[in-house]
CSV table of C-alpha atoms in Angstrom, one decimal:
chain,number,residue,atom,x,y,z
A,168,MET,CA,-21.5,29.0,-15.8
A,169,GLY,CA,-20.2,26.3,-13.6
A,170,THR,CA,-17.1,24.7,-15.4
A,171,ILE,CA,-16.0,27.9,-17.1
A,172,GLY,CA,-13.1,29.3,-19.4
A,173,THR,CA,-13.4,26.8,-21.9
A,174,SER,CA,-13.1,28.3,-25.5
A,175,TYR,CA,-13.7,27.7,-29.2
A,176,VAL,CA,-13.0,30.2,-32.1
A,177,VAL,CA,-15.3,30.0,-34.9
A,178,GLN,CA,-13.7,30.1,-38.5
A,179,GLN,CA,-14.8,32.5,-41.0
A,180,GLY,CA,-17.7,31.2,-43.1
A,181,ASP,CA,-18.2,28.3,-40.8
A,182,LEU,CA,-21.8,28.8,-39.2
A,183,PHE,CA,-22.5,28.1,-35.4
A,184,TYR,CA,-26.0,27.7,-33.5
A,185,TYR,CA,-25.8,28.3,-30.0
A,186,LYS,CA,-29.0,28.0,-27.4
A,187,ASP,CA,-27.2,27.1,-24.1
A,188,ALA,CA,-27.5,30.1,-21.9
A,189,SER,CA,-24.0,28.9,-20.5
A,190,VAL,CA,-22.1,30.0,-23.5
A,191,LEU,CA,-21.0,33.5,-24.6
A,192,CYS,CA,-20.5,34.3,-28.3
A,193,LEU,CA,-17.4,37.4,-28.1
A,194,GLU,CA,-17.6,38.8,-31.4
A,195,ASN,CA,-13.8,39.5,-33.2
A,196,ARG,CA,-13.7,43.2,-34.1
A,197,CYS,CA,-10.7,43.6,-34.0
A,198,ASP,CA,-9.7,41.5,-36.7
A,199,PHE,CA,-7.5,39.5,-34.2
A,200,GLU,CA,-5.6,36.6,-36.4
A,201,SER,CA,-8.1,33.6,-35.2
A,202,SER,CA,-5.0,31.3,-33.7
A,203,TYR,CA,-3.5,34.4,-31.9
A,204,LEU,CA,-7.1,34.9,-30.5
A,205,GLN,CA,-7.1,31.4,-29.1
A,206,LEU,CA,-3.9,31.6,-27.5
A,207,LEU,CA,-5.3,34.5,-25.5
A,208,MET,CA,-8.2,32.6,-24.7
A,209,ARG,CA,-6.5,29.6,-23.5
A,210,SER,CA,-3.7,31.6,-21.7
A,211,SER,CA,-3.1,31.5,-18.0
A,212,MET,CA,-3.4,35.5,-18.0
A,213,ILE,CA,-7.1,35.5,-19.5
A,214,GLY,CA,-8.1,32.3,-17.4
A,215,GLU,CA,-7.2,33.8,-14.3
A,216,GLN,CA,-9.1,37.1,-15.2
A,217,ILE,CA,-12.1,35.1,-16.1
A,218,ARG,CA,-11.7,32.8,-12.6
A,219,PHE,CA,-11.8,36.3,-10.7
A,220,LEU,CA,-14.4,38.1,-12.7
A,221,SER,CA,-16.9,34.7,-12.3
A,222,ALA,CA,-16.3,34.3,-9.2
A,223,GLY,CA,-18.5,35.7,-6.1
A,224,THR,CA,-22.2,33.7,-7.0
A,225,THR,CA,-23.5,30.2,-6.2
A,226,VAL,CA,-22.4,28.8,-9.0
A,227,ASP,CA,-19.5,30.0,-10.9
A,228,THR,CA,-20.8,32.6,-14.0
A,229,LEU,CA,-19.2,34.7,-16.2
A,230,THR,CA,-21.2,37.6,-17.9
A,231,ILE,CA,-21.3,39.4,-20.7
A,232,ARG,CA,-20.6,42.7,-18.8
A,233,ASN,CA,-17.9,40.9,-17.1
A,234,ALA,CA,-16.3,39.1,-20.1
A,235,THR,CA,-16.1,42.7,-21.7
A,236,MET,CA,-13.8,43.7,-18.9
A,237,LEU,CA,-11.4,41.3,-19.9
A,238,LEU,CA,-7.8,42.7,-20.5
A,239,VAL,CA,-5.7,41.3,-23.8
A,240,PRO,CA,-2.7,42.0,-25.2
A,241,VAL,CA,-3.2,43.4,-28.7
A,242,ALA,CA,0.4,43.0,-30.9
A,243,PRO,CA,0.3,44.3,-34.6
A,244,ALA,CA,-1.1,42.0,-36.7
A,245,ALA,CA,2.3,40.7,-38.7
A,246,GLU,CA,3.9,39.9,-35.0
A,247,GLN,CA,0.1,37.8,-33.4
A,248,ILE,CA,1.6,35.4,-37.0
A,249,ARG,CA,4.7,35.0,-35.9
A,250,ILE,CA,3.6,34.3,-32.4
A,251,VAL,CA,1.4,31.9,-33.5
A,252,GLU,CA,4.2,30.4,-35.7
A,253,LYS,CA,6.7,30.0,-32.8
A,254,MET,CA,3.9,28.6,-30.5
A,255,ASN,CA,3.2,25.9,-32.8
A,256,LYS,CA,7.0,25.1,-33.0
A,257,LEU,CA,7.6,25.1,-29.2
A,258,THR,CA,3.9,23.3,-28.5
A,259,PRO,CA,5.2,19.8,-29.4
A,260,TYR,CA,8.4,20.4,-27.0
A,261,VAL,CA,5.9,22.0,-24.3
A,262,ASP,CA,3.5,19.0,-24.7
A,263,GLU,CA,6.2,16.6,-24.5
A,264,TYR,CA,7.6,18.0,-21.6
A,265,GLY,CA,3.9,17.8,-20.2
A,266,ARG,CA,4.0,13.9,-20.8
A,267,ALA,CA,7.7,13.5,-19.2
A,268,ASN,CA,6.7,15.0,-16.0
A,269,LYS,CA,3.5,13.1,-15.7
A,270,GLN,CA,6.1,9.9,-16.1
A,271,ARG,CA,7.8,11.5,-13.8
A,272,GLU,CA,5.4,12.2,-11.0
A,273,GLN,CA,4.2,8.7,-11.6
A,274,LEU,CA,7.5,7.2,-11.4
A,275,ASN,CA,7.9,9.2,-8.0
A,276,GLN,CA,4.4,7.4,-6.3
A,277,VAL,CA,5.5,3.6,-7.2
A,278,LEU,CA,9.1,4.1,-7.1
A,279,PRO,CA,9.1,3.9,-3.0
A,280,ILE,CA,7.0,1.2,-3.4
A,281,ARG,CA,9.2,-1.1,-5.6
A,282,LEU,CA,12.2,0.0,-3.5
A,283,ARG,CA,10.4,-1.2,-0.2
A,284,LYS,CA,9.8,-4.7,-2.2
A,285,SER,CA,13.1,-4.8,-3.3
A,286,ILE,CA,14.4,-4.7,0.2
A,287,LEU,CA,12.3,-6.7,1.3
A,288,GLN,CA,12.4,-9.4,-1.8
A,289,ALA,CA,16.4,-9.3,-0.7
A,290,ALA,CA,16.1,-9.8,2.9
A,291,VAL,CA,14.0,-13.2,3.0
A,292,GLU,CA,16.4,-14.5,0.0
A,293,GLY,CA,19.1,-14.2,2.1
A,294,LYS,CA,20.8,-11.4,-0.4
A,295,LEU,CA,20.8,-8.2,2.5
A,296,ILE,CA,23.3,-9.8,4.6
A,297,GLU,CA,26.3,-11.5,3.3
A,298,GLN,CA,26.1,-15.4,4.5
A,299,SER,CA,29.2,-17.3,6.2
A,300,ASP,CA,30.1,-21.0,6.4
A,301,ASP,CA,30.2,-20.7,10.1
A,302,ASP,CA,26.3,-19.5,10.5
A,303,GLU,CA,24.3,-22.0,12.6
A,304,PRO,CA,21.5,-24.2,10.4
A,305,ALA,CA,18.3,-23.1,11.5
A,306,SER,CA,17.3,-26.6,11.2
A,307,LEU,CA,18.2,-26.3,15.2
A,308,LEU,CA,16.2,-23.5,15.8
A,309,LEU,CA,13.1,-25.0,13.9
A,310,ALA,CA,14.0,-27.8,16.2
A,311,GLY,CA,14.0,-25.8,19.5
A,312,ILE,CA,10.6,-24.4,18.5
A,313,ARG,CA,8.9,-28.0,18.0
A,314,GLU,CA,10.6,-28.5,21.6
A,315,LYS,CA,8.9,-25.3,23.0
A,316,ARG,CA,5.8,-25.9,21.4
A,317,ALA,CA,5.1,-29.2,22.8
A,318,GLN,CA,5.9,-28.2,25.9
A,319,LEU,CA,3.1,-25.1,25.4
A,320,VAL,CA,0.5,-27.9,24.6
A,321,ARG,CA,1.5,-30.1,27.4
A,322,GLU,CA,1.2,-27.0,29.8
A,323,GLY,CA,-2.4,-25.9,27.7
A,324,LYS,CA,-0.5,-22.5,26.6
A,325,ALA,CA,-0.4,-23.6,22.9
A,326,LYS,CA,-2.5,-25.7,20.6
A,327,PRO,CA,-1.2,-28.6,18.6
A,328,VAL,CA,-0.6,-27.7,14.9
A,329,LYS,CA,-4.1,-28.7,13.0
A,330,GLY,CA,-2.9,-31.7,10.9
A,331,GLY,CA,0.7,-32.3,12.7
A,332,GLU,CA,3.6,-30.5,12.9
A,333,SER,CA,5.3,-29.7,9.6
A,334,ILE,CA,9.1,-30.8,8.9
A,335,ILE,CA,10.7,-29.5,6.3
A,336,TYR,CA,13.8,-30.3,4.2
A,337,ARG,CA,16.3,-30.9,0.9
A,338,ASP,CA,17.4,-34.1,0.1
A,339,ASP,CA,20.8,-35.0,-1.4
A,340,VAL,CA,20.2,-34.1,-4.7
A,341,GLY,CA,18.5,-30.3,-3.8
A,342,HIS,CA,14.9,-31.8,-3.8
A,343,TRP,CA,12.3,-30.1,-0.8
A,344,PHE,CA,10.4,-32.5,0.7
A,345,GLU,CA,7.7,-32.0,3.5
A,346,ARG,CA,6.2,-34.5,6.2
A,347,ARG,CA,3.4,-33.5,8.1
A,348,GLY,CA,2.8,-35.0,11.7
A,349,LYS,CA,3.1,-39.3,10.6
A,350,SER,CA,2.5,-39.3,7.0
A,351,ASP,CA,5.2,-40.3,4.2
A,352,PRO,CA,7.3,-37.0,3.0
A,353,VAL,CA,5.9,-35.2,0.0
A,354,CYS,CA,8.1,-33.6,-2.5
A,355,ILE,CA,7.2,-29.6,-2.3
A,356,ASP,CA,9.4,-28.2,-5.1
A,357,GLU,CA,6.5,-26.8,-7.1
A,358,GLU,CA,5.8,-24.5,-3.9
A,359,ILE,CA,9.1,-23.3,-3.4
A,360,PRO,CA,9.2,-19.9,-4.5
A,361,PHE,CA,13.2,-18.9,-4.6
A,362,ASP,CA,16.5,-20.3,-3.6
A,363,ILE,CA,17.5,-19.2,0.0
A,364,PRO,CA,21.2,-19.7,1.6
A,365,ASP,CA,22.2,-23.3,2.2
A,366,SER,CA,22.0,-22.4,6.2
A,367,TRP,CA,18.2,-21.5,5.9
A,368,SER,CA,15.3,-23.8,6.0
A,369,TRP,CA,11.7,-23.4,4.7
A,370,ALA,CA,9.0,-23.7,7.4
A,371,ARG,CA,4.9,-23.4,7.4
A,372,LEU,CA,4.4,-20.2,9.4
A,373,GLY,CA,1.9,-21.9,11.5
A,374,ASP,CA,4.1,-24.0,12.8
A,375,LEU,CA,6.0,-20.9,13.9
A,376,ILE,CA,2.9,-19.0,15.8
A,377,ASP,CA,-0.2,-19.0,18.0
A,378,LEU,CA,-2.8,-17.3,15.6
A,379,LYS,CA,-5.8,-15.9,17.4
A,380,SER,CA,-8.7,-14.5,15.3
A,381,GLY,CA,-10.8,-11.9,16.6
A,382,ILE,CA,-14.4,-12.3,16.9
A,383,ASP,CA,-16.9,-9.0,17.0
A,384,LEU,CA,-19.1,-7.5,20.0
A,385,ASP,CA,-22.5,-7.2,19.7
A,386,LYS,CA,-22.9,-3.4,20.4
A,387,LYS,CA,-24.2,-3.4,23.7
A,388,LEU,CA,-21.3,-4.4,24.7
A,389,TYR,CA,-19.3,-2.0,23.9
A,390,SER,CA,-19.0,1.7,24.4
A,391,ASP,CA,-17.3,4.4,22.1
A,392,THR,CA,-17.5,7.1,24.5
A,393,GLU,CA,-16.5,5.9,27.6
A,394,LYS,CA,-13.4,4.0,28.8
A,395,ILE,CA,-15.0,1.4,30.6
A,396,GLY,CA,-12.7,-1.7,30.9
A,397,ILE,CA,-10.0,-2.7,27.9
A,398,PRO,CA,-9.8,-1.6,24.8
A,399,TYR,CA,-11.6,-2.9,21.7
A,400,ILE,CA,-9.6,-3.3,18.7
A,401,THR,CA,-12.4,-3.2,15.3
A,402,GLY,CA,-10.0,-3.3,12.2
A,403,ALA,CA,-7.9,-0.6,10.0
A,404,SER,CA,-8.7,2.5,11.6
A,405,ASN,CA,-7.4,1.1,15.0
A,406,LEU,CA,-3.9,-0.2,13.0
A,407,GLN,CA,-2.0,3.6,11.9
A,408,ASN,CA,1.4,3.9,10.5
A,409,GLY,CA,2.3,1.1,13.0
A,410,HIS,CA,0.5,2.3,16.0
A,411,VAL,CA,-2.1,1.3,17.7
A,412,LEU,CA,-5.6,3.7,18.6
A,413,GLU,CA,-8.2,3.1,21.0
A,414,ASN,CA,-11.6,4.4,20.1
A,415,ARG,CA,-13.7,1.6,21.7
A,416,TRP,CA,-13.8,0.2,24.5
A,417,THR,CA,-15.5,-3.0,26.6
A,418,ASP,CA,-15.6,-4.9,29.7
A,419,SER,CA,-17.2,-8.4,28.6
A,420,PRO,CA,-14.3,-9.5,25.8
A,421,LYS,CA,-14.6,-12.1,24.5
A,422,ARG,CA,-11.3,-13.0,22.3
A,423,LYS,CA,-8.3,-11.4,24.0
A,424,SER,CA,-4.8,-9.9,22.7
A,425,ILE,CA,-2.1,-9.6,25.2
A,426,LYS,CA,0.6,-7.0,25.1
A,427,GLY,CA,3.4,-7.5,22.5
A,428,ASP,CA,1.1,-9.5,20.0
A,429,LEU,CA,1.4,-8.8,16.8
A,430,LEU,CA,-1.9,-7.6,15.2
A,431,LEU,CA,-2.8,-8.0,11.9
A,432,THR,CA,-5.8,-6.9,9.4
A,433,CYS,CA,-7.6,-9.5,8.0
A,434,LYS,CA,-10.7,-7.7,6.7
A,435,GLY,CA,-11.6,-5.1,4.4
A,436,THR,CA,-8.1,-3.1,4.5
A,437,ILE,CA,-5.8,-6.0,4.5
A,438,GLY,CA,-2.1,-6.1,6.0
A,439,GLU,CA,-1.8,-3.2,8.2
A,440,MET,CA,0.4,-4.0,11.3
A,441,ALA,CA,1.1,-3.2,14.5
A,442,TYR,CA,2.2,-4.5,18.1
A,443,ASN,CA,-0.5,-4.6,20.6
A,444,PRO,CA,0.8,-1.8,23.6
A,445,PHE,CA,-2.1,-2.9,25.8
A,446,PRO,CA,-1.8,-5.5,28.5
A,447,VAL,CA,-5.0,-7.4,27.3
A,448,ALA,CA,-7.5,-5.7,24.4
A,449,HIS,CA,-10.3,-7.3,22.8
A,450,ILE,CA,-10.0,-8.0,18.8
A,451,ALA,CA,-12.7,-8.3,16.4
A,452,ARG,CA,-13.1,-10.4,13.6
A,453,GLN,CA,-11.2,-7.8,10.9
A,454,ILE,CA,-8.0,-8.6,13.2
A,455,MET,CA,-5.9,-12.0,14.0
A,456,ALA,CA,-3.3,-11.6,16.9
A,457,ILE,CA,-0.1,-13.3,16.1
A,458,LYS,CA,2.5,-14.5,18.9
A,459,ALA,CA,5.4,-16.1,17.9
A,460,ILE,CA,6.6,-19.7,19.8
A,461,ASP,CA,9.7,-18.1,20.0
A,462,ASP,CA,9.4,-14.8,21.3
A,463,LYS,CA,12.7,-13.5,19.6
A,464,MET,CA,11.5,-14.6,16.2
A,465,LEU,CA,8.5,-12.3,15.8
A,466,GLY,CA,10.4,-9.2,14.7
A,467,TYR,CA,11.4,-11.3,11.3
A,468,ILE,CA,8.0,-12.4,11.4
A,469,ARG,CA,6.7,-9.1,10.8
A,470,LEU,CA,9.1,-8.3,8.2
A,471,PHE,CA,8.5,-11.4,6.3
A,472,LEU,CA,4.4,-11.0,6.8
A,473,LEU,CA,5.9,-6.6,4.9
A,474,PHE,CA,6.7,-8.9,1.9
A,475,TYR,CA,3.9,-11.5,1.7
A,476,VAL,CA,0.9,-8.9,2.2
A,477,ASP,CA,1.0,-8.7,-1.7
A,478,LYS,CA,0.3,-12.3,-1.6
A,479,VAL,CA,-1.7,-12.0,1.0
A,480,LYS,CA,-4.2,-9.1,-0.2
A,481,LYS,CA,-4.5,-11.6,-3.9
A,482,ALA,CA,-5.8,-14.7,-1.3
A,483,ALA,CA,-8.5,-12.2,-0.5
A,484,LYS,CA,-12.0,-13.9,-1.0
A,485,GLY,CA,-15.7,-12.6,-1.0
A,486,ILE,CA,-17.2,-9.1,-1.7
A,487,ILE,CA,-15.2,-7.6,1.6
A,488,PRO,CA,-11.8,-8.7,1.1
A,489,GLY,CA,-10.6,-10.9,3.9
A,490,ILE,CA,-7.9,-13.6,4.5
A,491,GLU,CA,-8.1,-16.9,6.5
A,492,ARG,CA,-6.1,-18.3,9.2
A,493,ALA,CA,-4.8,-21.2,6.4
A,494,ASP,CA,-3.5,-17.7,3.9
A,495,LEU,CA,-1.1,-17.5,7.1
A,496,THR,CA,-0.3,-20.6,9.0
A,497,GLU,CA,-0.3,-22.8,5.3
A,498,ALA,CA,2.7,-19.7,4.0
A,499,LEU,CA,6.1,-21.0,3.6
A,500,ILE,CA,8.4,-18.8,5.2
A,501,PRO,CA,11.9,-19.1,4.6
A,502,ILE,CA,13.9,-19.2,8.2
A,503,PRO,CA,18.1,-18.2,8.8
A,504,ALA,CA,19.5,-18.8,11.9
A,505,LEU,CA,18.2,-16.4,15.2
A,506,ALA,CA,21.0,-14.1,15.0
A,507,GLU,CA,20.5,-13.9,11.7
A,508,GLN,CA,17.4,-12.6,12.0
A,509,CYS,CA,17.6,-10.0,14.2
A,510,HIS,CA,21.0,-8.5,11.8
A,511,ILE,CA,18.0,-9.0,8.9
A,512,VAL,CA,15.9,-7.2,11.0
A,513,GLU,CA,17.8,-4.4,11.8
A,514,LYS,CA,19.5,-4.4,8.2
A,515,VAL,CA,15.4,-3.9,6.9
A,516,ASP,CA,14.7,-1.1,9.3
A,517,ALA,CA,17.8,0.9,8.3
A,518,ALA,CA,17.1,0.7,4.6
A,519,LEU,CA,13.6,1.6,4.9
A,520,GLN,CA,14.4,4.4,6.8
A,521,GLN,CA,17.2,5.6,4.6
A,522,ALA,CA,15.0,5.2,1.6
A,523,ASN,CA,12.1,7.1,2.7
A,524,THR,CA,14.6,10.0,3.7
A,525,HIS,CA,15.8,10.1,0.4
A,526,LEU,CA,12.6,9.9,-1.5
């Protein structure tokens, strides 16, 4: 009853007692070779018959009457022995094939992930695009971003960087230093995760973005049946395969994200991303909205976060996994010139698409 089809051959001289009604004892009256009989009972041919004969009840049951209807191939006694001997020789190879096939299936599951990580790793290390001595230094781009942010702060469109803006540079002997605001420079060699091309620079992600954390709404302030007001983006269920799905709406928004923001899940399921397609939407506390100080950098920032997401997940804290603002704002991001960022994003998108096609 229930799980059926498991068999065991009682050898001559063994005593076997059973009281369980879910066990059938089939007596060998035809002098079958015991090992041959076990092969039969474990074969797919017998298994299919058992499944067919036992179906049709609430709990699958093989009755004594149905068991007597099993059709079995009967070989001469001598041939039974030869069949068993042949199977004993083949079984190790079959088992080895089964293990190899299982390993192949496991590899097929992890290979796309490993390949994706390798492509992203090469991209952020500057190994995906050929470098040139004529490449503009990224330090010029970062200087322009600092000026633009200062202007946005004066206009009330952005907030100053907490603790002062970060400037990261390399000295003449190759050591990396960071100066925040008016503080003295500090060596950060131990924080630098890998080498980057000479024309690139390191920066804190928080200096390049305006990061907005979401806030939950009381249930009475939104609807999941009527499209009243604007979309209410609550979490990973709304961010699927790079698209944003709407299933709640509110006319009492408190934390707004605008079209083009990069939305990132930061609670529960971490690291799902998509661009906000709506003119305006309310975001819950499971969502962070990222806007680049230089809009043209957002694609590269998204690519970096795809690479960084594993570290983000490891930084998750609490019973419900989650990341804090500092996990992102303090992240060190390698920065190439803007033109190279665009080429890298195009190259990565093409490489990932090709990899997915062939896997």
